[in-house]
Structures are given as structure tokens and as C-alpha cells.
Tab-separated table of C-alpha atoms in Angstrom:
chain	number	residue	atom	x	y	z
R	1	UNK	CA	42.730	70.495	9.228
R	2	UNK	CA	38.877	70.233	8.309
R	3	UNK	CA	36.824	72.886	9.797
R	4	UNK	CA	33.962	70.117	9.829
R	5	UNK	CA	31.462	68.101	7.837
R	6	UNK	CA	28.550	70.277	6.453
R	7	UNK	CA	25.343	68.491	4.921
R	8	UNK	CA	24.417	70.603	1.774
R	9	UNK	CA	20.812	70.762	0.291
R	10	UNK	CA	22.037	70.319	-3.394
R	11	UNK	CA	20.078	70.652	-6.324
R	12	UNK	CA	22.629	69.988	-8.764
R	13	UNK	CA	22.372	73.090	-10.420
R	14	UNK	CA	24.827	76.360	-10.987
R	15	UNK	CA	24.518	77.872	-7.798
R	16	UNK	CA	24.359	74.624	-5.126
R	17	UNK	CA	27.615	73.003	-7.463
R	18	UNK	CA	29.599	76.591	-7.008
R	19	UNK	CA	28.683	76.645	-3.160
R	20	UNK	CA	30.002	73.058	-2.842
R	21	UNK	CA	33.276	73.697	-4.436
R	22	UNK	CA	33.559	77.118	-2.204
R	23	UNK	CA	32.670	75.315	0.709
R	24	UNK	CA	35.514	73.132	0.077
R	25	UNK	CA	37.612	75.730	-0.366
R	26	UNK	CA	36.735	77.119	3.081
R	27	UNK	CA	38.196	73.723	4.515
R	28	UNK	CA	34.911	72.004	4.863
R	29	UNK	CA	34.002	68.175	3.990
R	30	UNK	CA	31.004	68.305	2.066
R	31	UNK	CA	28.037	65.569	2.149
R	32	UNK	CA	25.275	66.832	-0.559
R	33	UNK	CA	21.724	66.247	-0.299
R	34	UNK	CA	19.298	66.220	-2.754
R	35	UNK	CA	15.544	65.343	-2.143
R	36	UNK	CA	13.010	63.706	-4.802
R	37	UNK	CA	9.610	65.853	-3.943
R	38	UNK	CA	8.534	65.444	-7.390
R	39	UNK	CA	10.872	68.117	-9.658
R	40	UNK	CA	11.806	66.934	-13.143
R	41	UNK	CA	15.066	66.269	-12.496
R	42	UNK	CA	17.899	63.732	-13.786
R	43	UNK	CA	18.985	62.576	-10.216
R	44	UNK	CA	21.611	60.244	-11.196
R	45	UNK	CA	23.124	62.933	-13.407
R	46	UNK	CA	23.302	65.239	-10.462
R	47	UNK	CA	25.004	62.524	-8.108
R	48	UNK	CA	27.727	62.048	-10.355
R	49	UNK	CA	28.242	65.957	-10.649
R	50	UNK	CA	28.435	65.988	-6.930
R	51	UNK	CA	30.859	63.244	-6.969
R	52	UNK	CA	32.945	64.648	-9.551
R	53	UNK	CA	32.940	67.932	-7.339
R	54	UNK	CA	34.363	66.483	-4.415
R	55	UNK	CA	31.209	65.793	-2.374
R	56	UNK	CA	32.296	63.076	0.582
R	57	UNK	CA	28.818	61.447	0.391
R	58	UNK	CA	25.988	62.062	-1.899
R	59	UNK	CA	22.173	61.365	-0.639
R	60	UNK	CA	19.403	61.359	-2.991
R	61	UNK	CA	16.027	60.730	-0.930
R	62	UNK	CA	12.875	59.884	-2.595
R	63	UNK	CA	10.416	62.154	-0.252
R	64	UNK	CA	7.348	62.050	-2.729
R	65	UNK	CA	5.124	59.725	-0.734
R	66	UNK	CA	6.281	61.603	2.598
R	67	UNK	CA	5.425	64.877	1.101
R	68	UNK	CA	1.801	63.780	0.121
R	69	UNK	CA	1.208	62.305	3.318
R	70	UNK	CA	2.873	64.451	5.719
R	71	UNK	CA	2.530	67.694	4.414
R	72	UNK	CA	0.529	68.278	1.528
R	73	UNK	CA	-2.382	66.353	3.130
R	74	UNK	CA	-2.511	68.453	6.145
R	75	UNK	CA	-2.956	71.404	3.945
R	76	UNK	CA	-5.507	69.909	2.096
R	77	UNK	CA	-7.366	69.273	5.495
R	78	UNK	CA	-6.764	73.187	6.545
R	79	UNK	CA	-8.115	74.337	3.218
R	80	UNK	CA	-4.531	76.214	3.506
R	81	UNK	CA	-4.650	79.090	1.457
R	82	UNK	CA	-2.314	82.397	2.086
R	83	UNK	CA	-3.705	85.835	1.521
R	84	UNK	CA	-6.495	84.204	-0.181
R	85	UNK	CA	-4.851	82.963	-3.170
R	86	UNK	CA	-1.375	81.142	-2.793
R	87	UNK	CA	-1.830	77.234	-1.918
R	88	UNK	CA	1.837	77.004	-0.158
R	89	UNK	CA	3.654	74.883	-2.683
R	90	UNK	CA	6.910	75.855	-1.814
R	91	UNK	CA	6.336	76.479	1.734
R	92	UNK	CA	4.556	73.143	2.684
R	93	UNK	CA	8.110	71.438	0.919
R	94	UNK	CA	10.830	73.372	2.673
R	95	UNK	CA	9.865	71.625	5.893
R	96	UNK	CA	9.661	68.194	4.391
R	97	UNK	CA	12.916	68.945	2.915
R	98	UNK	CA	14.830	70.305	5.974
R	99	UNK	CA	13.659	67.811	8.064
R	100	UNK	CA	15.550	64.667	6.116
R	101	UNK	CA	18.432	67.210	5.872
R	102	UNK	CA	19.023	67.329	9.810
R	103	UNK	CA	17.925	63.663	9.700
R	104	UNK	CA	21.385	62.840	7.522
R	105	UNK	CA	23.373	65.563	9.338
R	106	UNK	CA	22.605	63.831	12.706
R	107	UNK	CA	23.267	60.138	11.318
R	108	UNK	CA	26.616	61.507	9.695
R	109	UNK	CA	27.885	63.531	12.770
R	110	UNK	CA	27.755	67.029	10.821
R	111	UNK	CA	28.148	69.885	12.671
R	112	UNK	CA	26.813	72.135	9.884
R	113	UNK	CA	24.017	72.386	7.172
R	114	UNK	CA	23.893	74.675	4.252
R	115	UNK	CA	21.620	75.846	1.472
R	116	UNK	CA	21.677	78.287	-1.784
R	117	UNK	CA	18.687	80.342	-0.615
R	118	UNK	CA	19.077	83.988	-1.247
R	119	UNK	CA	19.051	86.402	1.477
R	120	UNK	CA	15.671	88.115	0.498
R	121	UNK	CA	13.489	85.431	0.452
R	122	UNK	CA	11.338	83.543	2.729
R	123	UNK	CA	12.871	79.882	2.322
R	124	UNK	CA	16.197	80.961	4.142
R	125	UNK	CA	13.658	81.205	6.807
R	126	UNK	CA	11.834	78.114	6.584
R	127	UNK	CA	14.888	76.161	5.918
R	128	UNK	CA	16.651	77.397	9.056
R	129	UNK	CA	13.604	77.334	11.464
R	130	UNK	CA	13.315	73.742	10.698
R	131	UNK	CA	16.515	73.150	11.263
R	132	UNK	CA	16.995	74.975	14.302
R	133	UNK	CA	13.685	73.370	15.340
R	134	UNK	CA	14.756	69.490	15.152
R	135	UNK	CA	18.651	70.076	15.637
R	136	UNK	CA	19.075	72.981	17.928
R	137	UNK	CA	22.876	72.632	18.005
R	138	UNK	CA	23.477	73.037	14.208
R	139	UNK	CA	25.209	75.530	12.832
R	140	UNK	CA	24.374	76.891	9.564
R	141	UNK	CA	26.123	78.188	6.648
R	142	UNK	CA	24.265	80.637	4.521
R	143	UNK	CA	26.550	81.779	1.423
R	144	UNK	CA	24.040	84.333	0.250
R	145	UNK	CA	24.159	86.151	3.751
R	146	UNK	CA	28.111	85.782	4.010
R	147	UNK	CA	29.627	89.129	2.585
R	148	UNK	CA	32.620	87.374	1.045
R	149	UNK	CA	30.660	85.334	-0.918
R	150	UNK	CA	27.914	87.472	-1.887
R	151	UNK	CA	30.440	90.389	-2.890
R	152	UNK	CA	32.532	87.727	-5.029
R	153	UNK	CA	29.472	86.391	-6.896
R	154	UNK	CA	27.393	89.569	-7.736
R	155	UNK	CA	25.321	87.670	-10.857
R	156	UNK	CA	24.958	84.496	-12.937
R	157	UNK	CA	27.967	85.632	-14.809
R	158	UNK	CA	30.550	85.541	-11.880
R	159	UNK	CA	28.917	82.162	-11.025
R	160	UNK	CA	29.662	81.004	-14.718
R	161	UNK	CA	33.017	82.078	-14.584
R	162	UNK	CA	33.912	80.080	-11.201
R	163	UNK	CA	32.606	77.591	-12.685
R	164	UNK	CA	34.696	77.190	-15.521
R	165	UNK	CA	37.711	78.103	-13.279
R	166	UNK	CA	36.958	74.960	-11.188
R	167	UNK	CA	35.661	72.547	-13.838
R	168	UNK	CA	31.903	72.829	-12.708
R	169	UNK	CA	29.963	71.824	-15.494
R	170	UNK	CA	27.453	74.977	-16.633
R	171	UNK	CA	24.321	74.570	-18.211
R	172	UNK	CA	24.485	74.333	-22.176
R	173	UNK	CA	20.903	75.601	-22.896
R	174	UNK	CA	19.766	79.513	-23.090
R	175	UNK	CA	18.463	80.175	-19.378
R	176	UNK	CA	14.835	81.146	-18.894
R	177	UNK	CA	14.527	85.062	-18.187
R	178	UNK	CA	13.057	84.021	-14.957
R	179	UNK	CA	13.528	81.482	-12.035
R	180	UNK	CA	11.646	78.073	-11.616
R	181	UNK	CA	10.773	76.123	-8.594
R	182	UNK	CA	9.078	72.756	-9.085
R	183	UNK	CA	7.621	70.372	-6.851
R	184	UNK	CA	4.567	67.584	-6.577
R	185	UNK	CA	2.410	70.478	-5.251
R	186	UNK	CA	3.565	73.077	-7.932
R	187	UNK	CA	5.286	75.016	-10.243
R	188	UNK	CA	6.446	78.757	-9.308
R	189	UNK	CA	8.066	81.436	-11.438
R	190	UNK	CA	9.629	84.474	-10.065
R	191	UNK	CA	12.547	87.230	-10.706
R	192	UNK	CA	14.144	88.279	-13.895
R	193	UNK	CA	11.645	89.760	-16.108
R	194	UNK	CA	8.953	88.765	-13.701
R	195	UNK	CA	10.068	91.349	-11.140
R	196	UNK	CA	8.343	93.977	-13.313
R	197	UNK	CA	4.450	93.561	-11.807
R	198	UNK	CA	3.359	95.012	-15.404
R	199	UNK	CA	5.307	92.310	-17.403
R	200	UNK	CA	2.779	89.509	-18.719
R	201	UNK	CA	3.014	86.338	-17.749
R	202	UNK	CA	1.265	84.724	-20.509
R	203	UNK	CA	4.899	84.198	-21.973
R	204	UNK	CA	5.133	81.118	-19.527
R	205	UNK	CA	1.950	79.502	-21.131
R	206	UNK	CA	3.029	76.215	-23.192
R	207	UNK	CA	0.566	74.260	-25.284
R	208	UNK	CA	-3.276	74.689	-25.346
R	209	UNK	CA	-5.826	74.083	-23.121
R	210	UNK	CA	-7.927	70.772	-23.409
R	211	UNK	CA	-11.386	71.600	-24.474
R	212	UNK	CA	-13.370	68.753	-23.253
R	213	UNK	CA	-14.623	68.014	-19.555
R	214	UNK	CA	-13.067	65.693	-17.490
R	215	UNK	CA	-15.459	64.227	-14.467
R	216	UNK	CA	-14.132	62.941	-11.188
R	217	UNK	CA	-15.257	61.390	-7.853
R	218	UNK	CA	-12.444	61.987	-5.098
R	219	UNK	CA	-13.434	60.100	-2.114
R	220	UNK	CA	-12.107	61.175	1.547
R	221	UNK	CA	-12.262	59.156	4.901
R	222	UNK	CA	-13.330	60.306	7.993
R	223	UNK	CA	-10.260	62.832	8.560
R	224	UNK	CA	-10.776	65.224	5.539
R	225	UNK	CA	-8.190	63.075	3.726
R	226	UNK	CA	-8.148	61.782	0.038
R	227	UNK	CA	-8.078	57.940	-0.334
R	228	UNK	CA	-9.336	57.612	-3.913
R	229	UNK	CA	-10.230	59.210	-7.268
R	230	UNK	CA	-12.179	57.893	-10.194
R	231	UNK	CA	-12.249	59.397	-13.698
R	232	UNK	CA	-15.937	58.844	-14.565
R	233	UNK	CA	-14.886	59.139	-18.391
R	234	UNK	CA	-12.597	56.158	-18.749
R	235	UNK	CA	-13.330	54.498	-15.284
R	236	UNK	CA	-9.601	54.934	-14.219
R	237	UNK	CA	-8.970	55.193	-10.439
R	238	UNK	CA	-5.797	56.082	-8.134
R	239	UNK	CA	-6.176	54.662	-4.537
R	240	UNK	CA	-2.409	55.871	-3.008
R	241	UNK	CA	-1.579	59.076	-1.778
R	242	UNK	CA	1.229	59.973	-4.191
R	243	UNK	CA	-0.839	58.303	-7.216
R	244	UNK	CA	-3.884	60.464	-6.388
R	245	UNK	CA	-2.033	63.502	-6.470
R	246	UNK	CA	0.389	63.043	-9.170
R	247	UNK	CA	-2.975	62.224	-11.269
R	248	UNK	CA	-5.352	65.082	-10.410
R	249	UNK	CA	-2.078	67.318	-11.272
R	250	UNK	CA	-1.850	65.696	-14.756
R	251	UNK	CA	-5.300	66.299	-15.489
R	252	UNK	CA	-6.046	69.737	-13.820
R	253	UNK	CA	-2.278	70.844	-15.764
R	254	UNK	CA	-4.036	69.679	-18.969
R	255	UNK	CA	-6.861	72.110	-18.431
R	256	UNK	CA	-5.042	75.263	-17.105
R	257	UNK	CA	-6.634	74.640	-13.472
R	258	UNK	CA	-4.631	76.412	-10.599
R	259	UNK	CA	-2.797	78.940	-12.349
R	260	UNK	CA	-2.314	82.385	-10.554
R	261	UNK	CA	-0.353	85.553	-11.081
R	262	UNK	CA	-0.192	87.433	-7.464
R	263	UNK	CA	1.941	89.844	-5.360
R	264	UNK	CA	2.477	88.449	-1.908
R	265	UNK	CA	3.863	89.906	1.210
R	266	UNK	CA	6.959	88.284	2.577
R	267	UNK	CA	7.705	87.287	5.928
R	268	UNK	CA	10.780	89.278	5.662
R	269	UNK	CA	8.922	92.365	5.058
R	270	UNK	CA	8.928	93.249	0.998
R	271	UNK	CA	6.137	92.499	-1.220
R	272	UNK	CA	7.361	89.962	-4.463
R	273	UNK	CA	5.501	88.691	-7.406
R	274	UNK	CA	4.807	85.187	-7.843
R	275	UNK	CA	3.221	82.897	-10.878
R	276	UNK	CA	1.907	79.566	-9.544
R	277	UNK	CA	0.450	76.674	-11.240
R	278	UNK	CA	-0.790	74.094	-8.547
R	279	UNK	CA	-3.404	72.109	-10.664
R	280	UNK	CA	-3.848	69.095	-8.267
R	281	UNK	CA	-3.798	71.086	-4.886
R	282	UNK	CA	-6.730	73.358	-6.514
R	283	UNK	CA	-8.729	70.391	-7.361
R	284	UNK	CA	-8.566	68.987	-3.882
R	285	UNK	CA	-9.176	72.424	-2.138
R	286	UNK	CA	-12.487	72.497	-4.239
R	287	UNK	CA	-13.553	69.273	-3.147
R	288	UNK	CA	-12.510	69.472	0.351
R	289	UNK	CA	-14.294	72.729	0.878
R	290	UNK	CA	-17.635	71.200	-0.337
R	291	UNK	CA	-17.520	68.040	1.621
R	292	UNK	CA	-16.500	69.637	4.624
R	293	UNK	CA	-19.395	72.343	4.484
R	294	UNK	CA	-21.705	69.166	3.796
R	295	UNK	CA	-20.492	67.213	6.819
R	296	UNK	CA	-19.348	69.843	9.539
R	297	UNK	CA	-21.554	71.852	11.839
R	298	UNK	CA	-21.856	75.738	11.146
R	299	UNK	CA	-20.087	76.872	14.251
R	300	UNK	CA	-17.236	74.803	14.322
R	301	UNK	CA	-16.318	75.338	10.674
R	302	UNK	CA	-16.523	78.787	11.552
R	303	UNK	CA	-13.598	78.328	13.835
R	304	UNK	CA	-11.799	75.949	11.868
R	305	UNK	CA	-11.721	78.753	9.025
R	306	UNK	CA	-9.812	80.629	11.412
R	307	UNK	CA	-7.348	78.040	12.167
R	308	UNK	CA	-7.057	77.700	8.549
R	309	UNK	CA	-6.076	81.125	8.048
R	310	UNK	CA	-3.292	80.848	11.181
R	311	UNK	CA	-2.125	77.629	9.707
R	312	UNK	CA	-1.513	78.863	6.394
R	313	UNK	CA	0.315	82.235	7.961
R	314	UNK	CA	2.648	79.609	10.073
R	315	UNK	CA	3.426	77.502	7.431
R	316	UNK	CA	4.208	80.440	5.018
R	317	UNK	CA	6.286	82.264	7.537
R	318	UNK	CA	8.460	78.848	8.222
R	319	UNK	CA	6.739	77.847	11.772
R	320	UNK	CA	5.896	74.177	10.465
R	321	UNK	CA	7.821	72.717	13.464
R	322	UNK	CA	6.518	75.166	16.218
R	323	UNK	CA	4.637	74.197	19.190
R	324	UNK	CA	1.724	77.006	17.856
R	325	UNK	CA	1.649	75.029	14.527
R	326	UNK	CA	1.525	71.487	16.438
R	327	UNK	CA	-1.591	72.944	18.153
R	328	UNK	CA	-3.407	74.384	15.144
R	329	UNK	CA	-2.827	71.153	12.950
R	330	UNK	CA	-4.341	68.703	15.900
R	331	UNK	CA	-7.417	71.411	16.377
R	332	UNK	CA	-7.613	71.155	12.447
R	333	UNK	CA	-7.406	67.360	12.655
R	334	UNK	CA	-10.302	67.237	15.184
R	335	UNK	CA	-12.514	69.125	13.204
R	336	UNK	CA	-12.130	66.409	10.369
R	337	UNK	CA	-13.444	63.423	11.918
R	338	UNK	CA	-16.657	63.452	10.319
R	339	UNK	CA	-15.078	64.948	6.792
R	340	UNK	CA	-15.930	62.200	4.764
R	341	UNK	CA	-17.671	61.276	1.623
R	342	UNK	CA	-17.544	61.544	-2.262
R	343	UNK	CA	-17.728	64.811	-4.294
R	344	UNK	CA	-18.421	64.722	-8.138
R	345	UNK	CA	-16.749	67.498	-10.136
R	346	UNK	CA	-15.465	68.324	-13.456
R	347	UNK	CA	-12.638	70.466	-14.826
R	348	UNK	CA	-12.618	72.410	-17.882
R	349	UNK	CA	-10.867	75.564	-19.406
R	350	UNK	CA	-9.164	76.193	-16.345
R	351	UNK	CA	-12.231	76.022	-13.921
R	352	UNK	CA	-13.274	73.453	-11.259
R	353	UNK	CA	-17.124	72.870	-11.381
R	354	UNK	CA	-18.383	70.820	-8.236
R	355	UNK	CA	-21.236	68.490	-9.590
R	356	UNK	CA	-22.956	66.800	-6.441
R	357	UNK	CA	-21.671	65.364	-3.346
R	358	UNK	CA	-22.656	62.583	-0.976
R	359	UNK	CA	-21.691	61.415	2.508
R	360	UNK	CA	-22.947	58.827	5.009
R	361	UNK	CA	-22.083	61.664	7.919
R	362	UNK	CA	-24.010	64.314	6.022
R	363	UNK	CA	-25.887	67.223	8.084
R	364	UNK	CA	-27.953	67.994	4.994
R	365	UNK	CA	-31.631	67.088	5.799
R	366	UNK	CA	-33.352	67.267	2.375
R	367	UNK	CA	-36.871	66.767	4.204
R	368	UNK	CA	-35.670	69.533	6.930
R	369	UNK	CA	-35.187	72.135	4.265
R	370	UNK	CA	-37.568	71.087	0.946
R	371	UNK	CA	-39.887	73.542	0.499
R	372	UNK	CA	-42.445	71.089	-0.705
R	373	UNK	CA	-42.223	69.111	2.707
R	374	UNK	CA	-42.756	70.798	6.041
R	375	UNK	CA	-41.101	68.271	7.927
R	376	UNK	CA	-40.044	68.294	11.562
R	377	UNK	CA	-40.044	72.327	11.464
R	378	UNK	CA	-42.569	74.806	12.300
R	379	UNK	CA	-42.491	78.161	10.512
R	380	UNK	CA	-44.070	80.082	13.081
R	381	UNK	CA	-41.120	79.791	15.225
R	382	UNK	CA	-39.054	81.683	12.921
R	383	UNK	CA	-41.081	84.777	14.062
R	384	UNK	CA	-39.515	84.716	17.227
R	385	UNK	CA	-36.087	84.017	15.678
R	386	UNK	CA	-36.544	86.877	13.884
R	387	UNK	CA	-37.883	89.361	16.737
R	388	UNK	CA	-35.239	88.265	18.739
R	389	UNK	CA	-32.423	88.956	16.167
R	390	UNK	CA	-34.153	92.513	15.835
R	391	UNK	CA	-33.889	93.391	19.410
R	392	UNK	CA	-30.352	94.726	18.766
R	393	UNK	CA	-31.217	96.297	15.615
R	394	UNK	CA	-34.220	98.105	17.247
R	395	UNK	CA	-32.031	99.492	20.038
R	396	UNK	CA	-29.161	100.673	17.587
R	397	UNK	CA	-31.773	102.579	15.776
R	398	UNK	CA	-33.431	104.237	18.925
R	399	UNK	CA	-29.838	105.331	19.822
R	400	UNK	CA	-29.625	107.001	16.639
R	401	UNK	CA	-32.097	108.693	16.763
R	402	UNK	CA	-31.212	109.847	20.316
R	403	UNK	CA	-28.316	111.250	19.002
R	404	UNK	CA	-29.568	112.904	16.369
R	405	UNK	CA	-32.476	114.925	18.543
R	406	UNK	CA	-29.587	116.031	20.513
R	407	UNK	CA	-27.608	117.777	17.617
């Protein structure tokens, strides 16, 4: 008798292939699910591999457009950055993947879902919080938290031996001394030799950075969402969400834009080192920040900055599908109603340079700010403004003087 049906988030790699066979050994019927979110993958080879290993069904879902429009664009609107540097490339992908996983589980009548995330990382939390939020009665099988599994497979050698015993195809190319995860938003490198924070990440750099400028015009509609990008060097324009982001990844990547080496604080309580490459996301962050400042009221933007930090923390910690994150996203969307216009920028040797901007919703008043035109502004008014703001400082100084006199 089968213990039930489990939908496994499958990559086609060694770990999840071994998990597939192990789940079958435990008495489960296994449905494999592979999400295409822009990674460089032979999806048909993965399908054939899963079928050969006994998967009951195989789902390969193209989520690239959904990923950009429903997950990356809200992150762009929020100027989402975790701990001042990380653009959340992995964190925004996990709820996208897990949402489709539970949709398949519900449709197929599966009582279980499973994943290959480790017991020390953030991804287990992100996957499972999404699953519980969208399918509360689901049961989750996390092999790397089950003692009989992780005691049996203490490292890659044990997995390789198990694979050979069970006819699981094993990698024929040498394994890199680190792990890598890729999607449309970014590529991340961690673990292996990179766990030593002193080891230089220069070993990851491939090829040469292009040494000439590319000049772009990203366009934003009222909502702070990119709708077009034009390369001013050759006139090429991209207008769909997927094409815009893929194109900026291509050009930004050639210039080494968006590469960081950081130590971050995992939600689970430990520090970890990660190297991230987020070229398209970095270009759009710079462009969006610029047009947002150009069109948004000062005090609204101050509040929105705090919301962006909160959004980043919630997404990093796995709470995309929480009431608080839903509330924050709605507030951020409201703030974007007048964020519209065009930014001209260039990318060169790892940097993004803003060259100019224009918007029909601009709050920039050239006449008001000009040093050559007085405009609708009386400089005498500044005297009263300064005196009012000095009241607090004078009182503080008076109090400090009283304190020193008493001493």
C-alpha cells in the first residue's frame, strides 16, 4: 500500500534524484515538479531522468514571465535590498516556485510535498511557509531534517554511492568547489571553499569585462513598473517584462554590474557568506531609485523607505504570503502611483551611471530651484524657517549650560 502521493521540487541534480528514489523506497508515489525560472537547464533531459527513476508524473512549468511580473517587479517597486546589499534573488524565487508546487499538489490530490533544501539554510523556511500559507493541511517531507536520511547521506560521496547502487545517472564533469543557484534574478555562489570568508571570490570571475559604454533608457509607467528599455547605441528596444529583464541581465552581466561578496544574517540564526551576481536587478534598482526620487513627495518617500526595508526582511525570512507582507506590498504599490518616466543611464566596468531623467509627474521645478531666477520664492522666508528650527537647538544648548554650571 502506498503511503500517499508526494510532489517533489525536483532539479534533476544528484540530491533531488536521490531523494526521488529514497521517497519511493519509503513507500510514496512521487510526482516531480521542475520550475523554469530562467536557470540554464536541460529540462527535457531532467524529465527523462525523473521518468526513468520512477516518477509517477513529471511537471515542467515555465514560470519565467510570472516570476518577473509577480515577484521581481514588486521587489523593484520596493527598492528591495536586504541588509543594505543583497537584492533577494533567491528569496523572491522561492515563493514563486512553492506556489506552483502546492497548486500541482492540490490538483493531483497529493497529501505531501517535498524539497531538497538543507536543514541549516533559509530556503527550507521559505518553501514551507509558502506551502503552509497556501495549502494549510499539507504535510511536508524535508529529507535533510530526517535523521535516518541525513545520517545515511553524510556527504556527496554517500549520495554518489547510493546513485550507483540504484542506477541514478551521476555527473560526469568535475564538481565545482562551491554550490551555485541560478535564476532570472541572479546567480548565487556559496558553500565549499567559500565557507572560509578569507578565500577570495576572484576564482568565480569568468572572461573579461567589456570596456565601452552602453547607454539605456528604461521607461516606467505610473506604478513604478518597467515597460520598455532602449539601447541608445543600436536602437534595440525591449517591451515585455521577460525581455526587458533578460536584456538588462545580458548587458549588465557583460559589464560586471551587480556582483557582491557579503556575509549575511540568515533567519535561522547563523551568519553565512554568499557571492551574488544580479546585473539586471541592479540596473533597475538604480533607475527606479532615480525616477522615484524625481516624482515622489519627500515625506511619502521617507515612509516608503521604511516599508521597503520591512518588505526586504519579510521576503528574506520567507513571509511573502503573510498578512503583513500583503499589507506592505499594497502600501508600496500606492506609493508608486506617480512614479512614471524615463531614466537615461550607462553601464561601464561594473558601475551604473545615471545620465538624466524626465517625467510628466516630476516634482522638480527648475524655475523654483534655479540660482538665476527667483521664481515663486522669497529668500527672506528662509530666515524665519531657520529661526524656528534653531529653537530646539538653543534650548538644548541652554540645558547643557545649566548642567555644566551645576557641576
